[in-house]
XYZ file of C-alpha atoms in Angstrom:
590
model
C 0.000 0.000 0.000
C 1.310 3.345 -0.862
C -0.576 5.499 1.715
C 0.551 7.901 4.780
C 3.099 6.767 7.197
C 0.097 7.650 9.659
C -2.167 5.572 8.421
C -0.208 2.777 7.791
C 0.590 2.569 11.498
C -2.933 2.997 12.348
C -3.790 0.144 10.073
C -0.998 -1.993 11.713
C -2.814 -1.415 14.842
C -5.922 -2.181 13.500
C -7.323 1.583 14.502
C -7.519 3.155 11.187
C -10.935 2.286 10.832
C -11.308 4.190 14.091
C -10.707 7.295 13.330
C -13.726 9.113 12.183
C -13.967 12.818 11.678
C -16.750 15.038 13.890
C -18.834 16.532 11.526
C -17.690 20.221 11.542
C -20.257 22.247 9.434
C -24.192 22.636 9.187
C -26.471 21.775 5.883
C -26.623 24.455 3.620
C -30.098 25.430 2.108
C -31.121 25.864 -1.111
C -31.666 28.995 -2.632
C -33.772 30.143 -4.987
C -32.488 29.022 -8.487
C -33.454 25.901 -9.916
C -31.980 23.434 -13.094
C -35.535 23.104 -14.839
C -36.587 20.025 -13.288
C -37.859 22.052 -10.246
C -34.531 20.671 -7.947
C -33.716 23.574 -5.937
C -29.862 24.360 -6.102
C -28.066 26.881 -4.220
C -25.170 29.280 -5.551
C -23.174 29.303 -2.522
C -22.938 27.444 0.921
C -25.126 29.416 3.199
C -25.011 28.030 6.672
C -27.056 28.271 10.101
C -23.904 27.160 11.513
C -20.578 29.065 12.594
C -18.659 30.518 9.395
C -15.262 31.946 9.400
C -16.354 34.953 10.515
C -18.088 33.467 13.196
C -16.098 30.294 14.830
C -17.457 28.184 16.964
C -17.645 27.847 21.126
C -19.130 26.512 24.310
C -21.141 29.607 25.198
C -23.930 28.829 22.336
C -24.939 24.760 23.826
C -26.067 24.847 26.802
C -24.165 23.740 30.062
C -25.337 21.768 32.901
C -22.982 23.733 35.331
C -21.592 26.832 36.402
C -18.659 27.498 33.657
C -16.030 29.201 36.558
C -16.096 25.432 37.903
C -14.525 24.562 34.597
C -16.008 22.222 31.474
C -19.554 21.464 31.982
C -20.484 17.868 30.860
C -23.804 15.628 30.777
C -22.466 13.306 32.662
C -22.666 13.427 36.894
C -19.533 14.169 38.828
C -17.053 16.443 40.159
C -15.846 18.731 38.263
C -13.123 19.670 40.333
C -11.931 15.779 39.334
C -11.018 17.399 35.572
C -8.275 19.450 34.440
C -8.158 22.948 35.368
C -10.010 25.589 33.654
C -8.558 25.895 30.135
C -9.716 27.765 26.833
C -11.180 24.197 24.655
C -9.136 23.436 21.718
C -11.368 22.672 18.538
C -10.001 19.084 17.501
C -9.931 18.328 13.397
C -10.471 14.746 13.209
C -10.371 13.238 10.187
C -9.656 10.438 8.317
C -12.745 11.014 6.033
C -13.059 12.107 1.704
C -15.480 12.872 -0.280
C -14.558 12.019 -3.900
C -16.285 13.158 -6.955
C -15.818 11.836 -10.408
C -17.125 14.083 -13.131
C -17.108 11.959 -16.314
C -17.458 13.016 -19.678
C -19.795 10.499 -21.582
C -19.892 12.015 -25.244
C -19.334 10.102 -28.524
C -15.075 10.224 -27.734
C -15.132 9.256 -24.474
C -15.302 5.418 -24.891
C -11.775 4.477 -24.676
C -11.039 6.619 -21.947
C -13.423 5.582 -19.918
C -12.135 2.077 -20.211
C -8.613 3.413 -19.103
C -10.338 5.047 -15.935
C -11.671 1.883 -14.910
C -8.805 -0.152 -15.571
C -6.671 2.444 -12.821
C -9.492 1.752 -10.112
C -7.105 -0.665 -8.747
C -3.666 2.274 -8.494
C -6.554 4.447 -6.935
C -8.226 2.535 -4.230
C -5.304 1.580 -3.018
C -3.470 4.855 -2.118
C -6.686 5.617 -0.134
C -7.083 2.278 1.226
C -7.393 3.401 5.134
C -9.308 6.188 4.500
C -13.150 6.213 5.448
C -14.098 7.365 1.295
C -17.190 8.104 -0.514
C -16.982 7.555 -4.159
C -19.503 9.697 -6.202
C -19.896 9.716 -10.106
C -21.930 12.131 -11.921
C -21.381 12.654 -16.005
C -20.327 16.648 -18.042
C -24.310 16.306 -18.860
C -26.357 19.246 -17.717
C -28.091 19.523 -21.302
C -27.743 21.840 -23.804
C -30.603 23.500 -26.350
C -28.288 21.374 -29.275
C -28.726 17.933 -27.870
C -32.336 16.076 -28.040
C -32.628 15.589 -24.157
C -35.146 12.395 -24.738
C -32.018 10.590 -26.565
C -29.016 12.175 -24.017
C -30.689 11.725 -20.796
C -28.820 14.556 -19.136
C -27.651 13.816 -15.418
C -27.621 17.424 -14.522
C -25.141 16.107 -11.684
C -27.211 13.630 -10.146
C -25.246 10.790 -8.779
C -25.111 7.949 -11.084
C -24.683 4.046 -9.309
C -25.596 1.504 -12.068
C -23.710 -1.293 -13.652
C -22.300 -0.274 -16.850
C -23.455 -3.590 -18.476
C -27.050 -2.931 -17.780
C -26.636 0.631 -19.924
C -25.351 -1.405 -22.477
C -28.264 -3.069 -22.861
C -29.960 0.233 -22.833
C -28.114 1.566 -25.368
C -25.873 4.064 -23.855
C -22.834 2.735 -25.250
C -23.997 3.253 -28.894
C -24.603 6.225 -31.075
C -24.804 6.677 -34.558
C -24.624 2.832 -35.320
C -21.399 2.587 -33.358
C -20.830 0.104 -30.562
C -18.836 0.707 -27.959
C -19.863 -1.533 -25.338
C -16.292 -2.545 -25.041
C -15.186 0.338 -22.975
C -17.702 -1.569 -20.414
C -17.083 -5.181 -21.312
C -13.430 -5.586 -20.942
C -13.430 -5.096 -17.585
C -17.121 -5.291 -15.685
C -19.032 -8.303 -15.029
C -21.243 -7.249 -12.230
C -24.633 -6.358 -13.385
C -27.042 -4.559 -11.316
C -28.533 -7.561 -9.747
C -25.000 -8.419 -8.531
C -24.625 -5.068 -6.968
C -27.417 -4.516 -4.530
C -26.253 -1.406 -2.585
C -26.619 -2.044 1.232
C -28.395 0.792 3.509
C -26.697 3.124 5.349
C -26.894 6.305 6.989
C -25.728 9.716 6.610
C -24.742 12.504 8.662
C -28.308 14.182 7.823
C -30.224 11.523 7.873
C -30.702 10.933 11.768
C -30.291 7.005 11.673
C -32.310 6.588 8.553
C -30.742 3.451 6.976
C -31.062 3.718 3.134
C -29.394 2.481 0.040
C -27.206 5.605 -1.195
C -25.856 6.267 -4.685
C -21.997 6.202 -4.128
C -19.411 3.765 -3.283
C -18.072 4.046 0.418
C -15.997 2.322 3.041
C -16.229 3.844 5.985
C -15.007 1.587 9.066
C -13.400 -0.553 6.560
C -16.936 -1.683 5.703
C -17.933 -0.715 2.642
C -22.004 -0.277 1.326
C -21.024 -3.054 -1.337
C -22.702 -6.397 -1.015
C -20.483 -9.178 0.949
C -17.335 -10.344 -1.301
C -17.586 -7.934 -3.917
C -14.167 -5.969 -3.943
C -14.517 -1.689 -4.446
C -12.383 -2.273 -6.994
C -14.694 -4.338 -9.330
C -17.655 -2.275 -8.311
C -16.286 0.860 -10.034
C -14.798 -1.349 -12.617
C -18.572 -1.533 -13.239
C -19.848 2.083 -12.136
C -16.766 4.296 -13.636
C -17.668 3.585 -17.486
C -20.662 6.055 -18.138
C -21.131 5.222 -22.160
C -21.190 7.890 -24.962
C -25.030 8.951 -25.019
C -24.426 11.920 -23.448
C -24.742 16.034 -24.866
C -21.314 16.884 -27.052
C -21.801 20.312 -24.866
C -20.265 18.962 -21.966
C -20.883 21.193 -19.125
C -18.201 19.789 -16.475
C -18.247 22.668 -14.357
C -21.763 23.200 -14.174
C -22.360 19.096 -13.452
C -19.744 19.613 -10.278
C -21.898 22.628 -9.201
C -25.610 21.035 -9.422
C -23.488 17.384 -7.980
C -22.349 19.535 -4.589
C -25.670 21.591 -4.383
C -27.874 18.900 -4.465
C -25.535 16.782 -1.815
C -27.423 19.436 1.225
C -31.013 19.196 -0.936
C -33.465 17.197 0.857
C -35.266 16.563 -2.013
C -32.418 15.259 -4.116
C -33.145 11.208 -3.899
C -29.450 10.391 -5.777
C -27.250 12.881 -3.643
C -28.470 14.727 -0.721
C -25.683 13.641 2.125
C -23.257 12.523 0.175
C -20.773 15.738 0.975
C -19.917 15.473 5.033
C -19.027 18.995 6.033
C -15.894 17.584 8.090
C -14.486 15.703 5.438
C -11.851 16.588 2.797
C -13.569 16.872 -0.468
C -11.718 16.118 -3.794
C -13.313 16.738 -7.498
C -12.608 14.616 -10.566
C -12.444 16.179 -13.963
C -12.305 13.513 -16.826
C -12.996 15.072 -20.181
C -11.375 15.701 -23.611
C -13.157 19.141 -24.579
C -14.036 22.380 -23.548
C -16.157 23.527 -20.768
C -19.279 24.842 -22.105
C -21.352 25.496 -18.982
C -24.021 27.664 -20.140
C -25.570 31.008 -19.222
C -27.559 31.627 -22.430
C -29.003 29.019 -24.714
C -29.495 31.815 -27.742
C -25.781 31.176 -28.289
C -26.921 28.087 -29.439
C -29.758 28.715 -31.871
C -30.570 31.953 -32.851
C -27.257 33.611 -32.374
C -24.739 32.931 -34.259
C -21.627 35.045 -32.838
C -19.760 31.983 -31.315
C -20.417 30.271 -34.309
C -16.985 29.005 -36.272
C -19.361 28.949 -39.262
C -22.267 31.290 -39.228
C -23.521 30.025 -42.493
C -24.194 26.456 -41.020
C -27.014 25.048 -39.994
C -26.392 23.950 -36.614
C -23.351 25.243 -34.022
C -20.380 22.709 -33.189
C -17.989 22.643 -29.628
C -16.209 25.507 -31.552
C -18.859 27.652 -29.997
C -18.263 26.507 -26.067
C -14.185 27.513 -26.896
C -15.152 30.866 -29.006
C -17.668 31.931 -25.813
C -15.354 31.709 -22.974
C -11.812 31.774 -23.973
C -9.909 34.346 -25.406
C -6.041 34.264 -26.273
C -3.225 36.309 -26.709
C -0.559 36.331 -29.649
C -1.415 37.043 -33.227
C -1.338 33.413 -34.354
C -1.334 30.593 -34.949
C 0.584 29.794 -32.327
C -0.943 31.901 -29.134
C 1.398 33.182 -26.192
C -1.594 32.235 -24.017
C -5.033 31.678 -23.554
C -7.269 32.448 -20.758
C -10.840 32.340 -19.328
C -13.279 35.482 -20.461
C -16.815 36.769 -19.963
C -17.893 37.322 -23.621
C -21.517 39.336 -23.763
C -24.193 38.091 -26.370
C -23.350 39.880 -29.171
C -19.483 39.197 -28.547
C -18.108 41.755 -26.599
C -15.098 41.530 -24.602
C -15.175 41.156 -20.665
C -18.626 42.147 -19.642
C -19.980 41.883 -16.249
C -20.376 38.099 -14.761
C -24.266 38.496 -15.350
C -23.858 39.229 -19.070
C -21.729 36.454 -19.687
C -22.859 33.432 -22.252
C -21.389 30.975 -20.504
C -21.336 30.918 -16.887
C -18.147 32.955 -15.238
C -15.934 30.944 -13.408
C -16.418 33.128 -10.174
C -20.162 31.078 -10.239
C -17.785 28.019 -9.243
C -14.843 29.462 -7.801
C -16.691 31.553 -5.136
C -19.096 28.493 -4.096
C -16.253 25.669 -3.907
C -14.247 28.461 -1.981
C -17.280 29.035 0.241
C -17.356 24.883 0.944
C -13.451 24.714 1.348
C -13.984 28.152 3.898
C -16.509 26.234 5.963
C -14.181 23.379 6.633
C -11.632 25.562 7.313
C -13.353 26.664 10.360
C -12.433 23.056 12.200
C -9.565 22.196 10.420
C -7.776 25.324 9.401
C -5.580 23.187 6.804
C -8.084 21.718 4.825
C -8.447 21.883 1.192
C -10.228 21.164 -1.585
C -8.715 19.413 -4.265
C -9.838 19.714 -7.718
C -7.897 17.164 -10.653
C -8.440 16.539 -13.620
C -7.825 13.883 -16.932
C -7.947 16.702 -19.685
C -6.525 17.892 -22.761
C -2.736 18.517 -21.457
C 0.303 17.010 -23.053
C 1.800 14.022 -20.767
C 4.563 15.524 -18.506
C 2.325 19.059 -17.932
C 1.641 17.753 -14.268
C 5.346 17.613 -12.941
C 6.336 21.222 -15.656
C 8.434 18.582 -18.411
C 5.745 20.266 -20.803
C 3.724 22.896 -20.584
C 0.399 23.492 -22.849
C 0.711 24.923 -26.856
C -2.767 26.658 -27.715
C -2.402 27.124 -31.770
C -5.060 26.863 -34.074
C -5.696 23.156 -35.840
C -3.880 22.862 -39.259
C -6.696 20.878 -40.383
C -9.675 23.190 -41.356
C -12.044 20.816 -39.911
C -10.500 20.276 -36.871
C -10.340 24.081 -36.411
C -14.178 24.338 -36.829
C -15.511 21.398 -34.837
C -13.250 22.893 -32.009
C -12.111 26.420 -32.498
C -8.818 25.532 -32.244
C -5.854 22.828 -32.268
C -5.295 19.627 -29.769
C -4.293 20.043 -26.654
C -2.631 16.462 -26.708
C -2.380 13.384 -29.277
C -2.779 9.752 -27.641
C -0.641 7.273 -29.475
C -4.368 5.542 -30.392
C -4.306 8.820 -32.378
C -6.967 10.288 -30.301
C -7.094 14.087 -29.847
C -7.691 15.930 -26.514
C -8.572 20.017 -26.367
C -6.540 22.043 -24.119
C -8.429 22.983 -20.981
C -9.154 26.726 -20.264
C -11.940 27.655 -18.157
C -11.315 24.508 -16.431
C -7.630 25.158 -15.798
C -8.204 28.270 -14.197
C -11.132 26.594 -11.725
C -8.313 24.287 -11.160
C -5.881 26.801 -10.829
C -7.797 28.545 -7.923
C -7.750 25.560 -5.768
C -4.121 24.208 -6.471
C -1.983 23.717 -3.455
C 1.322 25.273 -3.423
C 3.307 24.400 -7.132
C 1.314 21.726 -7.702
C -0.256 21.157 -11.035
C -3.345 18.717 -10.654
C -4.000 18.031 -14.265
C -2.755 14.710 -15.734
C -2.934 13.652 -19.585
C -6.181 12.228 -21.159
C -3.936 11.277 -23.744
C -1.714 9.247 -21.715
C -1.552 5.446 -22.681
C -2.380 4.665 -19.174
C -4.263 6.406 -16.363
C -2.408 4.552 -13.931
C 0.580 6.630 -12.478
C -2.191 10.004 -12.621
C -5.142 8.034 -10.713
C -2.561 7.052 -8.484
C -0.840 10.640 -8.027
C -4.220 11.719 -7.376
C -5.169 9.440 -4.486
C -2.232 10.322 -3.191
C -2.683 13.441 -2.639
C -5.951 13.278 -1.718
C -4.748 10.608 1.194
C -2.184 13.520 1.908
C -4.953 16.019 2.987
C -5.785 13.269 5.994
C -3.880 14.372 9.307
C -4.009 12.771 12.646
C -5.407 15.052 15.350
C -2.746 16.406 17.189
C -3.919 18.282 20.339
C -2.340 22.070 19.336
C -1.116 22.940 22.994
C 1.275 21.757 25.026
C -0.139 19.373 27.592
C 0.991 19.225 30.936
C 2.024 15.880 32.672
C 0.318 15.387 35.767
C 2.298 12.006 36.651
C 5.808 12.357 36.074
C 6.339 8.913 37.436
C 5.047 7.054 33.993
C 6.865 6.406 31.466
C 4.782 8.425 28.990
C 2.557 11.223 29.390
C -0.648 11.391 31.684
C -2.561 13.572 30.745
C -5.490 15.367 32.097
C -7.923 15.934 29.602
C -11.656 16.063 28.838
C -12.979 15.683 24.981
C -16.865 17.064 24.296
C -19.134 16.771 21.427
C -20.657 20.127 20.506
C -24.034 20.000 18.392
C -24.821 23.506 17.540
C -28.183 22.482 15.480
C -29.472 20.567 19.338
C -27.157 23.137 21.679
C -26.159 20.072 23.636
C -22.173 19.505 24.658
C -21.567 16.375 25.854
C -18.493 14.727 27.377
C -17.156 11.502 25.606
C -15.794 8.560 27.567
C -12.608 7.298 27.148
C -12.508 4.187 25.032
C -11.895 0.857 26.817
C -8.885 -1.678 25.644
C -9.960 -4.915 25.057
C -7.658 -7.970 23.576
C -4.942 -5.155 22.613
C -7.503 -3.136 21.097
C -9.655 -0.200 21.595
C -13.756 -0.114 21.799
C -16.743 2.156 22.872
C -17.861 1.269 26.203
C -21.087 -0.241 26.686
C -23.964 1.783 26.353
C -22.553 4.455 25.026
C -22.084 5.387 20.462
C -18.640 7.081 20.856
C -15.568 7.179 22.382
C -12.228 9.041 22.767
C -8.687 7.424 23.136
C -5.529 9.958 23.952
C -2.216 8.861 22.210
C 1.428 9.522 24.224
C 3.873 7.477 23.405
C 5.783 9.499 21.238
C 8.911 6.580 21.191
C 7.709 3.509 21.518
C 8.178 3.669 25.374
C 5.550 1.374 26.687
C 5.040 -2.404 25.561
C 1.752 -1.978 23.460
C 1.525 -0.145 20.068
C -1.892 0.662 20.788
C -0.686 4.148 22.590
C 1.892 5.021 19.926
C 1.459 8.822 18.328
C 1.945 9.503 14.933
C 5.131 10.667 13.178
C 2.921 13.452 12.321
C 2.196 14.323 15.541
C 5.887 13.855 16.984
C 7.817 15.139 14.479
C 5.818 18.302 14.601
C 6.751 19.106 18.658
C 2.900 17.826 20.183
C 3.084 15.739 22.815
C -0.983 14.242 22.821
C -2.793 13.158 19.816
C -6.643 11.838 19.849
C -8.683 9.630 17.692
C -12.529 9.201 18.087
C -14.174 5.603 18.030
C -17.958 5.723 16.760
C -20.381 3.244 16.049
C -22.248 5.336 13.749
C -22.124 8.904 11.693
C -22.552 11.890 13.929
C -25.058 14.006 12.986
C -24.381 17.919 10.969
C -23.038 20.060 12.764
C -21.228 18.019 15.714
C -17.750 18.893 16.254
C -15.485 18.246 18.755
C -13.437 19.730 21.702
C -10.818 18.901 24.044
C -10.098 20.830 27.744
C -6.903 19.545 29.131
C -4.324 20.897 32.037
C -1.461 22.923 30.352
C 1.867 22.341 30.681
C 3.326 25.368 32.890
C 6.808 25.181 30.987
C 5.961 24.432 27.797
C 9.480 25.285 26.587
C 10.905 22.500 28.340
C 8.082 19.690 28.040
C 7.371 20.587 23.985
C 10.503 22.023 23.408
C 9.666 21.155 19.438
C 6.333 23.320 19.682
C-alpha cells in the first residue's frame, strides 16, 4: 500500500478504521435558483452554523454547570476531578473524503473511460485506510443542441448503475457505433449483482437507506459481501457515450455539490460530510461549455466558427469563454473570459454566455472556507484527466494553444489539440477549467494529468495520493501538561466534548476501553475518545503510539474518536486539558 506513514501505522494497529472525523459544518439550504426540473440548487454554501467569521464555542450549547467550575459535561460528577479551567481546543479529526468523479460520456469518451476503470485498482489503493465516498456524476447538464429524450442529461445527479445494464440500454452506442467494449473488458457485475446495502448519513438521523456512491467507511464498505470496491467501479466508472457533445463539467460539479445538502435530491443529498476533505474529478477531452444563455446556441450565431451552417459545433463553447493572446497561430496564451451576447469583450459576470468561473470558484471556496473553520488546513482538491500534453503535471511540458492545421479540426473545435494519444486520439486544451483548477491548487502543484496518456495509472494514483495527503491525525495544538511524572509516557489530564450547535447540547465523551490489545466504545454508550502519548515507543503496546505526524511536529498528545455510527451535521469536537506550565521545556519542538 502506498498510503501515509500515519495511516499505515494505524492500520498496523488495526485503529484506522477508528478514526472518524466530527462533523464540523451545518447543511446548507437551497436557494432560490433551480436546473428546470424544479430541484432547488443553491449558488453558494449558506449556513445556520458558525462561518469563518463566526467560529465556533461553548457559550452557544447549553451547560449543565456553572462554567467558573470549569467544562460542563452531561455526565454526573465532580468537576473539580477534571483538568483545570482551560480555553477548549477545537479538535480536526479526520480520516474522512469525499470524492467526486465528473465523467465526460460524449461520442469520444469510450476508450477513456475504459482506461479510468482499468486504474481503479492504483486508486483505491493509495486511499485504502481512508473512510471514502466515491460519487460519479457525467459533463451532462443539457444543452438547447442535444435532443434531451435521446441524451438523458444527469444534470449532476449521482449515477450508481452497472455499466453492463446501460449497455443493454443503449448508452454505449450512437450513430450505429458500438462501444460496449469500454464496459465489457473489464465489468461483469450487473445490477442484480450489486445490490447497494443501507446506510446512513450525517443528515439523515439514523435513517438506513441504500445511497448512490461507493463508500468504506469503518473498513466496511455499502457493497454487497465479497464484492471488492475495486470491481464495483470497474462496473460504475464507465458512463457510455449517449451523453450532450456540450459537456458542461463545471456546471455538473456545481448542481453534484448543491444537491448533496437538498433534501429533495433522492441520488445525492448527504453525500458531501461537512468535516471531510472533499476532492473533485475532472475527466474530459473538450471544452467547458457550462451555459448562461441558450441563444448562443440557436438563434445567435456570434460563437459560431461557421455562421452560415445550420447547426453550431464545440467551436462555440471555446469561441464563448476563452480568449487568447498572440497574433497566431501559435498563441502566447489563452485564458478564461466573460464574452456578452453579441461578442463583446469582458462584460460583467451576469452578461456572460457561458457561466463565469467566479459562479464556481466563489461556491467551492465558500465549501473549502466552511471546513476551514475546524480544520484550518483543509483543502479542496480539484484534478483533472484533460486535454494537457503528458509531462504538464510535474512542468516537463507545458500546454501549446495554436489553431488546428486541419480546417475541420479548427471548426468542430475552435482551435488545435491540446494532446495526441498514441491511439491517435485528440484531446482540447483545458481553459476555463484550468483556471477553476488553478484557484484551488496547493502550493506548485499542477493537478491536471494527460487524457492522452496510454495509461491512467501513475495520474489516478498521483491523485489518491494526494488526496490521502490532505488526511492528518489530530494532534492536540497545545502543550499538555504531565500530571504524573512517574510514567513512562505522558498522563494527561484531559476532557474531549461533542458540541451540536443544530441541538445546543455539549456532551463529554468517555474514554474508550482496551480490550484484547484493542480499543472499543464502552457499553452503552455510540462514541468514544482514546488519547495517544507514546511518542517513542516507550511502553510495551503499540496501541498508545502517536503519529510521526504528531511527533515530528513538537505535540506531545494526539486523539482519535471511536464511533459506532455517523454523527449528525453540525457536531464537532473539543478537548479541555491541564497545560503544561513550561511548555518550553516539556514541547521544546512546539
Amino acid at each position: 500500500m502506498n498510503s501515509t506513514p500515519w495511516l499505515d501505522s494505524m492500520r498496523s494497529l488495526g485503529l484506522c478504521s477508528a478514526i472518524v472525523a466530527a462533523s464540523a459544518c451545518t447543511e446548507r439550504h437551497p436557494g432560490e435558483e433551480t436546473d428546470g426540473d424544479d430541484t432547488t440548487i443553491t449558488d453558494g454554501p449558506a449556513t445556520d452554523g458558525p462561518t469563518t467569521n463566526d467560529p465556533p464555542t461553548t457559550t452557544a450549547p447549553p451547560t449543565t454547570a456553572d462554567p467558573t467550575d470549569g467544562p460542563s459535561t452531561d455526565t454526573e460528577g465532580d468537576p473539580t476531578d477534571g483538568p483545570e479551567p482551560t480555553e477548549p481546543v477545537v479538535i480536526a479529526f479526520n480520516a474522512d473524503a469525499d470524492i467526486l468523479f465528473v465523467i465526460d460520456n460524449s461520442l469520444s469518451m469510450a476508450t477513456r473511460q475504459a482506461k479510468l476503470a482499468a486504474a481503479m485498482d492504483s486508486f483505491l489503493d493509495r486511499i485504502e485506510g481512508l473512510n471514502y465516498r466515491i460519487g460519479i456524476t457525467t459533463t451532462d447538464s443539457g444543452n438547447p443542441r442535444c435532443d434531451e429524450m435521446v441524451t438523458t442529461p444527469e444534470r449532476g445527479r449521482l449515477q450508481l448503475t452497472s455499466c453492463i445494464d446501460r449497455v443493454a440500454l443503449g448508452e454505449f452506442e450512437v450513430l450505429g457505433e458500438d462501444a460496449s467494449s469500454a464496459c465489457t473488458d473489464l465489468c461483469a457485475l450487473t445490477d442484480a449483482d450489486l445490490p447497494i446495502k443501507p446506510t446512513e448519513t450525517h443528515l439523515s438521523n439514523g435513517a438506513l437507506a441504500p445511497r448512490n456512491w461507493v463508500e468504506k467507511i469503518n473498513s466496511v464498505s455499502n457493497l454487497p459481501d465479497g464484492v471488492d470496491p475495486i470491481d464495483a467501479l470497474q462496473c460504475f466508472i464507465p458512463q457510455g457515450v449517449a451523453g450532450c457533445g456540450m459537456e458542461s463539467h463545471l456546471e455538473s460539479m456545481f448542481l453534484a455539490l448543491s444537491r448533496a445538502n437538498d433534501d429533495t435530491s433522492p441520488t445525492n443529498h448527504g453525500f458531501m460530510r461537512p468535516h471531510a476533505s472533499l476532492s473533485v474529478i475532472v475527466v474530459s477531452d473538450e471544452a467547458d461549455c457550462s451555459r448562461a444563455n441558450d441563444a448562443i446556441f440557436t438563434t445567435n450565431k456570434v460563437f459560431w466558427e461557421d455562421p452560415d451552417a445550420a447547426a453550431p459545433t464545440s467551436a462555440a463553447c471555446w469561441n464563448a469563454g476563452v480568449a487568447c493572446t498572440g497574433a497566431g497561430p501559435t498563441f502566447e496564451t489563452c485564458t478564461s473570459a466573460n464574452f456578452g451576447i453579441d461578442g463583446s469583450f469582458d462584460v460583467p459576470d451576469e452578461q456572460a454566455v457561458l457561466q463565469p468561473l467566479a459562479r464556481y470558484i466563489d461556491f467551492v471556496q465558500a465549501i473549502e472556507d466552511e471546513k476551514k473553520v475546524f480544520d484550518p488546513d483543509a483543502e479542496v482538491r480539484v484534478m483533472m484527466l484533460a486535454g494537457v500534453p503528458v509531462g504538464y503535471e510535474s512542468h516537463d511540458a507545458e500546454i501549446v494553444y495554436e489553431d488546428a492545421p486541419d480546417p475541420q479540426f479548427q471548426t468542430d473545435f475552435g482551435i488545435g489539440p491540446g494532446c495526441l494519444g498514441a491511439d491517435g486520439l485528440t484531446a482540447i486544451p483545458p481553459v476555463r477549467e484550468r483556471v477553476f483548477a488553478e484557484a484551488f491548487a496547493v502550493g506548485e502543484d499542477r493537478d491536471l494529468f494527460s487524457i492522452c496518456d496510454d495509461s491512467y495509472d501513475a495520474a489516478l494514483a498521483t491523485m489518491a495520493g494526494k488526496i490521502a495527503g490532505q488526511i492528518r491525525p489530530a494532534c492536540m495544538p497545545r502543550c499538555v501538561a504531565d500530571v504524573d511524572p512517574n510514567t513512562p509516557t505522558l498522563e494527561a489530564n484531559c476532557e474531549l466534548f461533542e458540541v451540536d450547535l443544530l441541538n445546543e447540547t455539549r456532551t463529554a465523551l468517555l474514554p474508550c476501553m482496551e480490550v484484547g490489545g484493542e480499543w472499543t466504545v464502552p457499553a452503552g454508550s455510540t462514541s468514544c475518545f482514546v488519547a495517544l502519548t507514546d511518542g517513542s515507543g516507550e511502553t510495551p503496546s503499540s496501541i498508545d503510539n502517536m503519529s510521526p505526524e504528531c511527533v515530528a511536529e513538537g505535540f506531545n498528545l494526539e486523539f482519535f474518536i471511536l464511533r459506532t455510527g455517523a454523527p449528525n451535521s453540525g457536531v464537532f469536537v473539543e478537548a479541555t486539558c491541564e497545560l503544561s506550565a513550561d511548555p518550553a521545556a516539556d514541547c521544546p519542538l512546539l
